[in-house]
Tab-separated table of C-alpha atoms in Angstrom:
chain	number	residue	atom	x	y	z
V	18	MET	CA	-16.889	-11.686	-17.570
V	19	GLY	CA	-18.321	-15.612	-17.617
V	20	GLN	CA	-17.451	-16.221	-20.841
V	21	THR	CA	-13.634	-14.450	-20.792
V	22	LEU	CA	-13.038	-15.868	-17.640
V	23	THR	CA	-14.256	-19.559	-19.158
V	24	GLY	CA	-12.260	-18.850	-22.234
V	25	LEU	CA	-8.862	-17.891	-19.495
V	26	LEU	CA	-9.719	-21.256	-17.472
V	27	THR	CA	-9.824	-23.170	-21.992
V	28	SER	CA	-5.876	-21.328	-22.358
V	29	VAL	CA	-4.720	-22.133	-18.939
V	30	ARG	CA	-5.801	-26.242	-19.536
V	31	ALA	CA	-3.843	-25.632	-22.419
V	32	ILE	CA	-0.959	-24.527	-21.521
V	33	ALA	CA	-0.342	-25.660	-18.029
V	34	GLY	CA	-2.887	-29.231	-17.728
V	35	ARG	CA	-5.428	-29.944	-15.536
V	36	PRO	CA	-4.465	-31.001	-11.675
V	37	GLY	CA	-2.135	-35.101	-12.572
V	38	THR	CA	-2.147	-34.501	-15.917
V	39	PRO	CA	1.584	-33.195	-17.833
V	40	ALA	CA	1.283	-30.398	-19.293
V	41	GLN	CA	0.913	-30.081	-23.248
V	42	GLY	CA	4.040	-27.165	-23.884
V	43	CYS	CA	4.803	-24.805	-26.740
V	44	PRO	CA	6.545	-24.319	-28.791
V	45	GLY	CA	10.121	-22.957	-28.733
V	46	GLY	CA	11.102	-26.096	-25.178
V	47	GLY	CA	7.695	-24.102	-23.324
V	48	PRO	CA	8.019	-22.693	-20.173
V	49	ASP	CA	9.459	-23.822	-16.323
V	50	GLN	CA	8.318	-26.643	-14.748
V	51	ALA	CA	7.775	-23.993	-12.102
V	52	LEU	CA	5.692	-22.085	-14.224
V	53	LEU	CA	3.842	-24.757	-15.774
V	54	ALA	CA	2.409	-25.535	-11.436
V	55	ALA	CA	1.959	-21.851	-11.070
V	56	LEU	CA	-0.767	-21.728	-14.102
V	57	ARG	CA	-1.808	-25.012	-12.683
V	58	LEU	CA	-2.083	-23.458	-9.510
V	59	CYS	CA	-4.287	-19.903	-10.788
V	60	GLY	CA	-6.346	-22.399	-12.727
V	61	ASP	CA	-7.894	-23.658	-10.188
V	62	HIS	CA	-8.504	-21.092	-8.574
V	63	LEU	CA	-9.882	-19.581	-11.776
V	64	SER	CA	-12.146	-22.576	-11.758
V	65	ALA	CA	-12.834	-21.921	-8.350
V	66	LEU	CA	-14.159	-18.964	-9.024
V	67	ALA	CA	-16.524	-19.663	-11.817
V	68	ALA	CA	-18.454	-22.276	-9.243
V	69	ALA	CA	-18.698	-19.515	-7.199
V	70	GLY	CA	-21.084	-18.509	-9.409
V	71	PRO	CA	-21.049	-13.857	-10.890
V	72	LEU	CA	-18.334	-11.781	-10.196
V	73	THR	CA	-19.100	-8.369	-8.446
V	74	ASP	CA	-15.258	-7.856	-7.734
V	75	ALA	CA	-13.310	-5.472	-9.437
V	76	ARG	CA	-10.160	-6.788	-7.099
V	77	ARG	CA	-10.771	-10.383	-8.437
V	78	THR	CA	-11.289	-9.101	-12.672
V	79	ARG	CA	-7.832	-7.665	-11.745
V	80	LEU	CA	-6.409	-11.083	-10.650
V	81	ILE	CA	-8.314	-12.426	-13.759
V	82	ALA	CA	-5.999	-10.060	-15.381
V	83	SER	CA	-3.269	-10.519	-14.088
V	84	ILE	CA	-3.745	-14.200	-14.940
V	85	GLY	CA	-3.724	-13.750	-18.686
V	86	ALA	CA	-1.437	-12.029	-18.873
V	87	LEU	CA	0.989	-14.151	-16.975
V	88	THR	CA	-0.985	-17.406	-19.171
V	89	THR	CA	0.021	-14.971	-23.005
V	90	ALA	CA	3.838	-14.573	-21.434
V	91	CYS	CA	3.635	-17.828	-20.757
V	92	SER	CA	2.572	-19.054	-23.874
V	93	THR	CA	4.708	-16.620	-26.033
V	94	PRO	CA	8.262	-18.487	-26.828
V	95	GLY	CA	11.153	-16.356	-25.293
V	96	ALA	CA	9.943	-15.120	-23.384
V	97	ASP	CA	10.341	-14.065	-19.781
V	98	ALA	CA	7.241	-14.764	-18.287
V	99	PHE	CA	8.384	-14.614	-14.036
V	100	ASP	CA	8.055	-10.646	-13.556
V	101	ALA	CA	3.768	-11.275	-14.801
V	102	LEU	CA	4.018	-14.486	-11.917
V	103	LEU	CA	5.020	-11.302	-9.188
V	104	ARG	CA	2.529	-10.251	-10.465
V	105	THR	CA	0.083	-12.139	-10.252
V	106	GLY	CA	1.066	-13.317	-6.900
V	107	GLN	CA	0.778	-9.713	-5.743
V	108	GLN	CA	-2.471	-8.618	-7.308
V	109	ALA	CA	-4.055	-12.280	-5.303
V	110	LEU	CA	-3.180	-10.900	-2.534
V	111	ASP	CA	-4.707	-7.151	-3.001
V	112	SER	CA	-7.234	-8.814	-4.046
V	113	GLY	CA	-7.338	-10.240	0.588
V	114	GLY	CA	-9.483	-13.117	0.794
V	115	GLU	CA	-8.491	-15.737	2.500
V	116	ALA	CA	-7.839	-18.081	-0.797
V	117	GLU	CA	-6.667	-15.298	-2.529
V	118	ALA	CA	-3.586	-15.205	-0.076
V	119	ARG	CA	-2.832	-18.736	-0.054
V	120	LEU	CA	-2.649	-18.496	-3.479
V	121	ALA	CA	-0.441	-16.085	-3.678
V	122	LEU	CA	2.575	-17.913	-1.061
V	123	ALA	CA	1.809	-20.935	-3.446
V	124	LEU	CA	2.128	-18.953	-6.464
V	125	ALA	CA	5.749	-17.305	-4.737
V	126	ASP	CA	6.992	-20.371	-3.411
V	127	GLU	CA	7.511	-21.456	-7.202
V	128	ALA	CA	9.259	-17.584	-7.950
V	129	THR	CA	11.156	-18.253	-5.356
V	130	ALA	CA	12.189	-22.318	-6.533
V	131	LEU	CA	12.766	-20.317	-10.235
V	132	ARG	CA	14.857	-17.819	-9.201
V	133	ALA	CA	16.166	-18.682	-5.400
V	134	ARG	CA	17.696	-14.854	-5.327
V	135	SER	CA	14.980	-13.121	-6.142
V	136	LYS	CA	14.742	-10.521	-3.697
V	137	GLY	CA	10.934	-10.141	-4.662
V	138	ALA	CA	9.588	-13.595	-4.658
V	139	TRP	CA	11.041	-13.722	-1.385
V	140	ARG	CA	9.268	-10.113	-0.375
V	141	LEU	CA	5.904	-11.756	-2.255
V	142	ARG	CA	6.309	-15.149	0.590
V	143	GLY	CA	6.866	-12.825	3.406
V	144	ASN	CA	3.889	-10.797	2.254
V	145	ALA	CA	1.787	-14.329	2.119
V	146	LEU	CA	2.569	-15.819	4.998
V	147	ASP	CA	1.914	-12.063	6.556
V	148	ALA	CA	-1.272	-11.796	5.489
V	149	LEU	CA	-2.265	-15.550	6.891
V	150	GLY	CA	-0.620	-14.849	9.843
V	151	ARG	CA	1.995	-16.737	10.314
V	152	GLY	CA	4.285	-14.433	11.521
V	153	GLU	CA	7.145	-16.040	12.696
V	154	GLU	CA	7.604	-17.335	8.835
V	155	ALA	CA	6.134	-14.503	7.683
V	156	ILE	CA	9.999	-12.783	9.235
V	157	THR	CA	12.509	-16.173	7.488
V	158	ALA	CA	10.980	-14.693	3.757
V	159	TYR	CA	11.387	-10.961	4.816
V	160	GLU	CA	14.974	-12.035	6.448
V	161	ARG	CA	15.998	-13.442	3.224
V	162	HIS	CA	14.491	-10.830	1.161
V	163	LEU	CA	16.800	-8.915	3.152
V	164	ALA	CA	20.147	-9.779	2.621
V	165	LEU	CA	19.653	-9.517	-1.403
V	166	GLN	CA	18.062	-6.308	-0.459
V	167	GLN	CA	20.526	-3.708	-1.557
V	168	ASN	CA	19.305	-0.314	-1.273
V	169	THR	CA	18.527	0.515	1.930
V	170	ALA	CA	15.905	2.863	1.121
V	171	ALA	CA	13.516	0.217	0.038
V	172	SER	CA	14.487	-2.423	2.986
V	173	ARG	CA	12.615	0.125	6.139
V	174	ASP	CA	9.553	-1.031	5.293
V	175	VAL	CA	10.624	-4.372	5.840
V	176	GLU	CA	12.729	-3.650	8.581
V	177	ARG	CA	9.948	-2.203	10.257
V	178	ARG	CA	7.775	-5.396	9.521
V	179	ILE	CA	10.555	-7.791	11.498
V	180	ALA	CA	10.650	-5.432	13.987
V	181	THR	CA	6.344	-6.057	14.121
V	182	LEU	CA	6.297	-9.226	14.308
V	183	ARG	CA	8.590	-10.310	16.958
V	184	ALA	CA	7.720	-6.951	19.419
V	185	ALA	CA	3.870	-9.017	19.204
V	186	GLY	CA	5.788	-12.883	19.314
V	187	ASP	CA	7.656	-11.344	22.084
V	188	ARG	CA	4.238	-9.590	24.289
V	189	ILE	CA	2.964	-13.825	24.040
V	190	ASP	CA	6.489	-14.808	25.590
V	191	GLU	CA	6.477	-12.889	28.416
V	192	ALA	CA	3.173	-13.976	29.015
V	193	LEU	CA	3.871	-16.939	28.757
V	194	THR	CA	6.733	-16.540	31.284
V	195	LEU	CA	4.702	-14.339	33.526
V	196	PHE	CA	2.050	-17.440	33.340
V	197	ARG	CA	4.503	-19.906	34.848
V	198	ALA	CA	6.084	-18.401	37.562
V	199	GLY	CA	2.489	-17.429	38.780
V	200	ALA	CA	1.807	-21.381	38.629
V	201	ASP	CA	5.025	-22.765	40.278
V	202	THR	CA	3.746	-19.967	43.605
V	203	GLU	CA	0.184	-21.571	43.638
V	204	ALA	CA	-0.785	-25.145	44.768
V	205	SER	CA	0.058	-28.330	42.491
V	206	GLY	CA	-4.358	-28.220	41.715
V	207	ALA	CA	-3.706	-24.806	39.683
V	208	ASP	CA	-7.163	-24.497	37.219
V	209	THR	CA	-6.211	-27.174	34.475
V	210	GLU	CA	-8.559	-25.002	31.842
V	211	VAL	CA	-6.083	-21.649	32.807
V	212	SER	CA	-3.615	-24.426	32.206
V	213	GLY	CA	-4.824	-25.771	28.914
V	214	ALA	CA	-5.003	-22.129	27.536
V	215	ALA	CA	-1.411	-21.303	28.709
V	216	ALA	CA	-0.781	-24.434	26.274
V	217	ARG	CA	-2.727	-23.803	23.275
V	218	LEU	CA	-0.411	-19.956	23.286
V	219	SER	CA	2.556	-19.928	20.863
V	220	ARG	CA	3.925	-17.113	19.131
V	221	HIS	CA	4.646	-19.872	15.920
V	222	LEU	CA	0.122	-20.594	16.030
V	223	PRO	CA	-1.540	-18.217	13.538
V	224	ALA	CA	-2.578	-15.283	13.723
V	225	ALA	CA	-6.634	-15.652	14.864
V	226	GLU	CA	-4.931	-18.740	16.850
V	227	ALA	CA	-2.814	-16.927	19.186
V	228	ARG	CA	-5.480	-14.184	19.546
V	229	THR	CA	-8.018	-16.492	20.884
V	230	ALA	CA	-5.709	-18.999	23.442
V	231	PHE	CA	-3.943	-15.408	24.790
V	232	THR	CA	-7.485	-14.005	24.779
V	233	ASP	CA	-8.555	-16.959	26.022
V	234	LEU	CA	-5.965	-16.737	29.516
V	235	VAL	CA	-6.048	-12.881	30.415
V	236	ARG	CA	-10.540	-14.436	30.539
V	237	LEU	CA	-9.147	-16.729	32.392
V	238	ARG	CA	-6.788	-15.703	34.929
V	239	THR	CA	-9.211	-12.006	35.410
V	240	ALA	CA	-11.449	-14.671	36.488
V	241	GLU	CA	-9.357	-16.640	38.926
V	242	HIS	CA	-7.288	-13.972	41.070
V	243	GLY	CA	-9.467	-10.646	39.287
V	244	ALA	CA	-8.533	-8.149	37.692
V	245	GLY	CA	-6.212	-5.441	40.462
V	246	ASP	CA	-3.898	-8.322	40.674
V	247	PRO	CA	-0.904	-7.225	40.407
V	248	ALA	CA	0.249	-10.168	37.773
V	249	VAL	CA	-3.100	-10.698	36.002
V	250	ARG	CA	-3.006	-6.283	35.313
V	251	ARG	CA	0.522	-6.389	33.271
V	252	LEU	CA	-0.728	-9.534	31.786
V	253	ALA	CA	-3.544	-7.963	29.977
V	254	THR	CA	-1.247	-4.442	29.299
V	255	LEU	CA	0.710	-7.657	27.158
V	256	TYR	CA	-3.105	-8.112	26.161
V	257	ALA	CA	-3.111	-5.075	24.248
V	258	GLU	CA	0.155	-4.871	22.932
V	259	HIS	CA	-0.066	-7.939	21.688
V	260	ARG	CA	-3.831	-6.232	19.416
V	261	ARG	CA	-2.448	-3.733	19.137
V	262	LEU	CA	1.004	-5.196	17.019
V	263	SER	CA	-1.738	-7.711	15.607
V	264	ASP	CA	-3.575	-4.552	14.607
V	265	ARG	CA	-0.308	-2.188	12.551
V	266	ASP	CA	2.688	-1.545	12.584
V	267	PRO	CA	4.225	1.137	15.750
V	268	VAL	CA	4.990	4.410	14.103
V	269	ALA	CA	8.751	5.234	14.882
V	270	ASP	CA	8.620	8.845	15.189
V	271	PRO	CA	4.735	9.566	15.793
V	272	LEU	CA	5.156	13.708	15.737
V	273	LEU	CA	7.371	12.668	11.856
V	274	GLY	CA	10.104	14.999	12.907
V	275	GLY	CA	8.458	18.181	13.402
V	276	ALA	CA	5.967	18.049	10.527
V	277	GLU	CA	3.472	20.783	11.407
V	278	PRO	CA	0.148	19.802	10.489
V	279	ILE	CA	-2.220	22.496	7.436
V	280	GLY	CA	-5.295	22.829	6.776
V	281	VAL	CA	-6.862	24.983	4.543
V	282	PRO	CA	-6.893	28.112	5.688
V	283	GLY	CA	-2.883	28.011	5.722
V	284	LEU	CA	-2.647	26.480	2.480
V	285	ARG	CA	-4.799	29.564	1.402
V	286	ARG	CA	-2.294	31.566	3.159
V	287	LEU	CA	0.550	28.970	1.460
V	288	VAL	CA	-0.395	29.556	-2.083
V	289	ALA	CA	-1.434	32.917	-1.699
V	290	GLY	CA	0.019	35.682	-4.806
V	291	ARG	CA	2.585	33.348	-6.056
V	292	THR	CA	3.168	31.269	-8.751
V	293	VAL	CA	2.011	27.448	-8.769
V	294	CYS	CA	2.601	25.211	-11.848
V	295	LEU	CA	1.421	21.369	-11.784
V	296	VAL	CA	4.808	19.120	-13.227
V	297	ALA	CA	3.623	16.168	-15.210
V	298	ASP	CA	5.307	12.956	-14.263
V	299	THR	CA	6.247	11.425	-17.915
V	300	PRO	CA	9.519	10.874	-19.487
V	301	ARG	CA	9.705	13.595	-21.857
V	302	THR	CA	9.220	16.163	-19.031
V	303	ALA	CA	12.112	14.533	-16.707
V	304	GLU	CA	14.218	14.100	-19.843
V	305	GLN	CA	13.645	18.043	-20.557
V	306	GLU	CA	14.105	19.103	-16.645
V	307	GLN	CA	16.893	17.378	-16.129
V	308	ARG	CA	19.064	18.459	-18.886
V	309	PRO	CA	21.116	21.353	-18.203
V	310	GLY	CA	19.971	24.580	-19.957
V	311	SER	CA	17.436	23.152	-20.812
V	312	PRO	CA	13.973	26.169	-21.396
V	313	LEU	CA	11.913	23.915	-19.338
V	314	ALA	CA	14.288	23.564	-16.481
V	315	ALA	CA	14.724	27.234	-16.434
V	316	LEU	CA	10.621	27.280	-16.745
V	317	ILE	CA	9.516	25.710	-13.551
V	318	GLU	CA	12.449	27.156	-11.611
V	319	GLY	CA	10.665	30.469	-12.268
V	320	TYR	CA	7.548	29.424	-9.744
V	321	ASP	CA	7.215	30.307	-6.302
V	322	LEU	CA	5.365	26.814	-6.260
V	323	VAL	CA	6.117	23.424	-7.532
V	324	VAL	CA	4.150	20.736	-8.016
V	325	ARG	CA	3.842	17.231	-8.709
V	326	CYS	CA	0.754	14.239	-8.268
V	327	ASP	CA	1.398	10.402	-7.159
V	328	GLU	CA	4.345	8.100	-7.036
V	329	ALA	CA	7.096	9.659	-9.220
V	330	ARG	CA	8.116	7.078	-12.069
V	331	HIS	CA	10.574	9.113	-14.419
V	332	THR	CA	10.795	12.483	-11.709
V	333	ALA	CA	15.211	12.762	-10.885
V	334	PRO	CA	14.322	12.013	-6.605
V	335	ALA	CA	16.221	15.204	-5.843
V	336	ALA	CA	13.925	17.731	-8.263
V	337	ARG	CA	12.206	20.092	-6.947
V	338	THR	CA	8.807	18.788	-5.266
V	339	ASP	CA	7.631	22.059	-2.995
V	340	LEU	CA	3.860	20.803	-2.699
V	341	HIS	CA	3.540	16.514	-3.201
V	342	ALA	CA	-0.232	16.219	-3.901
V	343	CYS	CA	-1.465	11.979	-4.258
V	344	THR	CA	-4.839	10.268	-4.134
V	345	LEU	CA	-5.087	6.811	-2.231
V	346	ARG	CA	-6.426	4.065	-4.527
V	347	GLY	CA	-7.299	0.266	-3.562
V	348	ASP	CA	-8.874	-1.107	-1.141
V	349	THR	CA	-5.604	-1.412	1.487
V	350	PRO	CA	-3.765	2.238	-0.004
V	351	TRP	CA	-2.266	2.441	3.627
V	352	LYS	CA	-0.062	-1.433	2.388
V	353	GLY	CA	1.668	1.036	-0.676
V	354	PRO	CA	5.033	2.869	-1.008
V	355	ARG	CA	6.263	5.339	1.471
V	356	TRP	CA	6.355	8.905	0.843
V	357	ASP	CA	10.584	9.606	0.791
V	358	ARG	CA	10.813	12.038	-1.262
V	359	ARG	CA	11.082	15.067	-0.059
V	360	ALA	CA	8.524	18.410	-0.562
V	361	GLY	CA	8.122	21.507	1.323
V	362	ALA	CA	4.446	20.225	1.873
V	363	ARG	CA	2.074	16.980	1.450
V	364	LEU	CA	-1.537	16.842	0.850
V	365	VAL	CA	-2.686	13.318	1.053
V	366	PHE	CA	-6.123	12.371	-0.822
V	367	GLY	CA	-8.436	9.670	0.325
V	368	ASP	CA	-11.619	8.220	1.667
V	369	PRO	CA	-12.870	6.837	4.420
V	370	LEU	CA	-11.409	8.578	7.410
V	371	PRO	CA	-9.924	5.674	8.734
V	372	HIS	CA	-8.443	4.073	5.832
V	373	TRP	CA	-7.048	7.685	5.167
V	374	ARG	CA	-5.612	8.024	8.751
V	375	LEU	CA	-3.737	4.387	8.119
V	376	ALA	CA	-2.350	5.130	5.019
V	377	LEU	CA	-0.857	8.277	6.482
V	378	ARG	CA	0.337	6.218	9.432
V	379	SER	CA	2.143	3.403	7.470
V	380	ARG	CA	3.021	6.364	4.537
V	381	LEU	CA	3.724	9.016	6.141
V	382	VAL	CA	8.386	8.884	6.509
V	383	PRO	CA	9.509	11.645	9.477
V	384	GLY	CA	11.733	14.564	7.996
V	385	ALA	CA	10.576	14.213	4.394
V	386	GLN	CA	8.178	16.669	4.524
V	387	ASP	CA	7.806	19.821	6.336
V	388	ARG	CA	3.785	20.107	6.639
V	389	VAL	CA	0.773	17.424	6.025
V	390	GLY	CA	-2.393	18.335	4.687
V	391	ASP	CA	-4.921	17.700	7.655
V	392	ALA	CA	-9.117	15.906	7.684
V	393	THR	CA	-10.532	18.902	6.252
V	394	LEU	CA	-7.952	18.666	2.589
V	395	ARG	CA	-8.436	14.969	2.756
V	396	ARG	CA	-11.712	15.227	0.188
V	397	PRO	CA	-11.639	18.818	-1.572
V	398	LEU	CA	-13.731	18.044	-4.731
V	399	HIS	CA	-16.731	16.223	-1.780
V	400	ASP	CA	-16.393	18.478	1.514
V	401	PRO	CA	-19.714	19.940	1.677
V	402	ALA	CA	-17.534	22.563	3.302
V	403	LEU	CA	-15.622	22.921	0.052
V	404	LEU	CA	-16.734	22.351	-3.492
V	405	GLY	CA	-19.431	19.767	-1.870
V	406	GLU	CA	-20.122	18.314	-5.438
V	407	GLU	CA	-21.538	14.798	-5.404
V	408	ALA	CA	-19.400	11.324	-5.587
V	409	GLY	CA	-21.450	10.075	-8.302
V	410	ALA	CA	-18.889	10.843	-11.582
V	411	GLY	CA	-15.921	9.029	-10.584
V	412	PRO	CA	-12.424	9.223	-9.963
V	413	ALA	CA	-10.681	12.179	-9.875
V	414	SER	CA	-7.135	12.007	-11.422
V	415	THR	CA	-4.506	14.457	-7.919
V	416	ALA	CA	-3.589	16.256	-10.250
V	417	TYR	CA	-7.923	17.346	-11.405
V	418	THR	CA	-8.181	17.513	-7.694
V	419	VAL	CA	-5.159	19.430	-7.495
V	420	LEU	CA	-6.713	22.472	-10.536
V	421	ARG	CA	-10.327	22.887	-7.743
V	422	LEU	CA	-8.643	22.361	-4.677
V	423	LEU	CA	-6.970	25.926	-5.801
V	424	ASP	CA	-9.388	27.572	-7.599
V	425	PHE	CA	-11.427	27.506	-4.868
V	426	LEU	CA	-8.904	28.398	-2.254
V	427	GLY	CA	-8.684	32.157	-5.232
V	428	THR	CA	-5.480	33.025	-4.129
V	429	PRO	CA	-2.579	31.956	-6.280
V	430	ALA	CA	-0.887	35.099	-8.730
V	431	ARG	CA	-1.761	32.307	-11.799
V	432	VAL	CA	-1.257	28.418	-12.794
V	433	ASP	CA	-0.210	26.247	-14.593
V	434	LEU	CA	0.109	22.761	-16.062
V	435	ILE	CA	3.225	21.828	-17.617
V	436	GLY	CA	3.823	17.711	-19.944
V	437	PHE	CA	0.127	17.081	-19.669
V	438	GLU	CA	-0.312	15.624	-22.439
V	439	GLY	CA	-0.136	12.453	-23.878
V	440	PRO	CA	-0.420	9.530	-21.027
V	441	ALA	CA	-0.220	12.307	-18.617
V	442	ALA	CA	-3.906	13.348	-20.279
V	443	LEU	CA	-6.224	14.224	-18.857
V	444	SER	CA	-9.615	13.071	-18.966
V	445	PRO	CA	-12.594	14.100	-21.162
V	446	ARG	CA	-14.671	15.503	-18.882
V	447	GLU	CA	-10.774	17.177	-17.046
V	448	ARG	CA	-9.650	18.729	-20.218
V	449	GLU	CA	-12.976	20.555	-20.819
V	450	TRP	CA	-12.971	22.049	-17.387
V	451	VAL	CA	-9.647	23.017	-17.926
V	452	GLY	CA	-10.805	24.550	-21.444
V	453	THR	CA	-12.785	27.190	-19.646
V	454	ARG	CA	-10.099	28.298	-18.134
V	455	THR	CA	-7.822	28.433	-20.281
V	456	ALA	CA	-5.907	31.795	-20.601
V	457	ASN	CA	-2.505	30.247	-22.590
V	458	THR	CA	-1.483	27.419	-23.959
V	459	ASP	CA	2.327	27.382	-26.021
V	460	ASP	CA	4.487	24.463	-26.191
V	461	THR	CA	5.092	23.316	-22.445
V	462	ALA	CA	2.675	24.620	-20.224
V	463	VAL	CA	-1.543	24.923	-20.286
V	464	ARG	CA	-1.952	28.535	-18.827
V	465	ILE	CA	-5.233	28.983	-16.571
V	466	THR	CA	-6.827	32.553	-15.378
V	467	LEU	CA	-8.195	31.585	-11.791
V	468	ARG	CA	-12.150	33.333	-11.336
């Protein structure tokens, strides 16, 4: 990786120039100056990474790959590098560090300078400011995004985040109002240390600084008046609510529209004696399934349970889904798109448990499912109570996890795979497992006989 990083840094400097020097440009007039500025920022970040020593973090490796893609787009005459710029900014955010969040914000600034009406650029800016704890500025950027966003469903996450940030700020405002009301009734020689803590507290502070100032105010006010004082109790309540809002967004409907939890026994009953098909999300399969009267559409409709996996990129929004399964990936899986496609039951595979719980809290949509898999179904391959395999074999596809789970349950009448060829093909290890259980193969399905 050291040589790759050095070579990429050389390419970035060749196109964008070093800080304070003019760019060399490229054929066809070269990229926009804002793009060159973005590349210089990426070059500075690469220099810092190179100076830090060998790379062992997969997230930063992915960021370097994104910078490489941006560099290629900027050096290709006629290429539109804007999307590559946004992807690099998002990858910087996904890397999780403060330096990477600052890089994401700087790239977002260049993106909004390039296209002031890009909803993606304003969303990136809002996310970056949010990650840096600059909530009030993030609200402004999020509102610019919403003004440009025409898709109501896609706006819900942003609207919910704005509401959370405002609610956290409102708790600070109420705490300061409470302090001032108490200070007005006290002697003029009130504790200057408490007054100083209150003076430092503001909703416009970065989140970490606001949390420290709020903590100091509660601690000093409690020491001054005692925990039994009504004003102190209210202040402590506001502080607790502020901390909860800072840690996670509230759930609009904790009961998820009445969805029922389903565990291993419930899933066994759900699939017992029924024919099941797993449908791949490929352009070819989606096109044939949507074609009226097509043989594939009739085939899928004939199954008792239709299973689809992960995020649908090609499947029609209204396509029948009796069971949706997805696997949490990455270091912050709770930040992915919400699961708003209708499904009879939804299984979410993931580990560790806190990440799984936070992802369900953040991404499940009330009313989008009738049943939700509980914690007993979150890691069927490695759970000793289920398959209990060692975790060293590498990540498994969601389809393979579902197949192994159905095989373990042993109650479906039949399980077929539909469309799992080409880009949707399983890994060699997974294909080998499927091959040992294949009863029949035709143009559309691989029929698996369960033991």
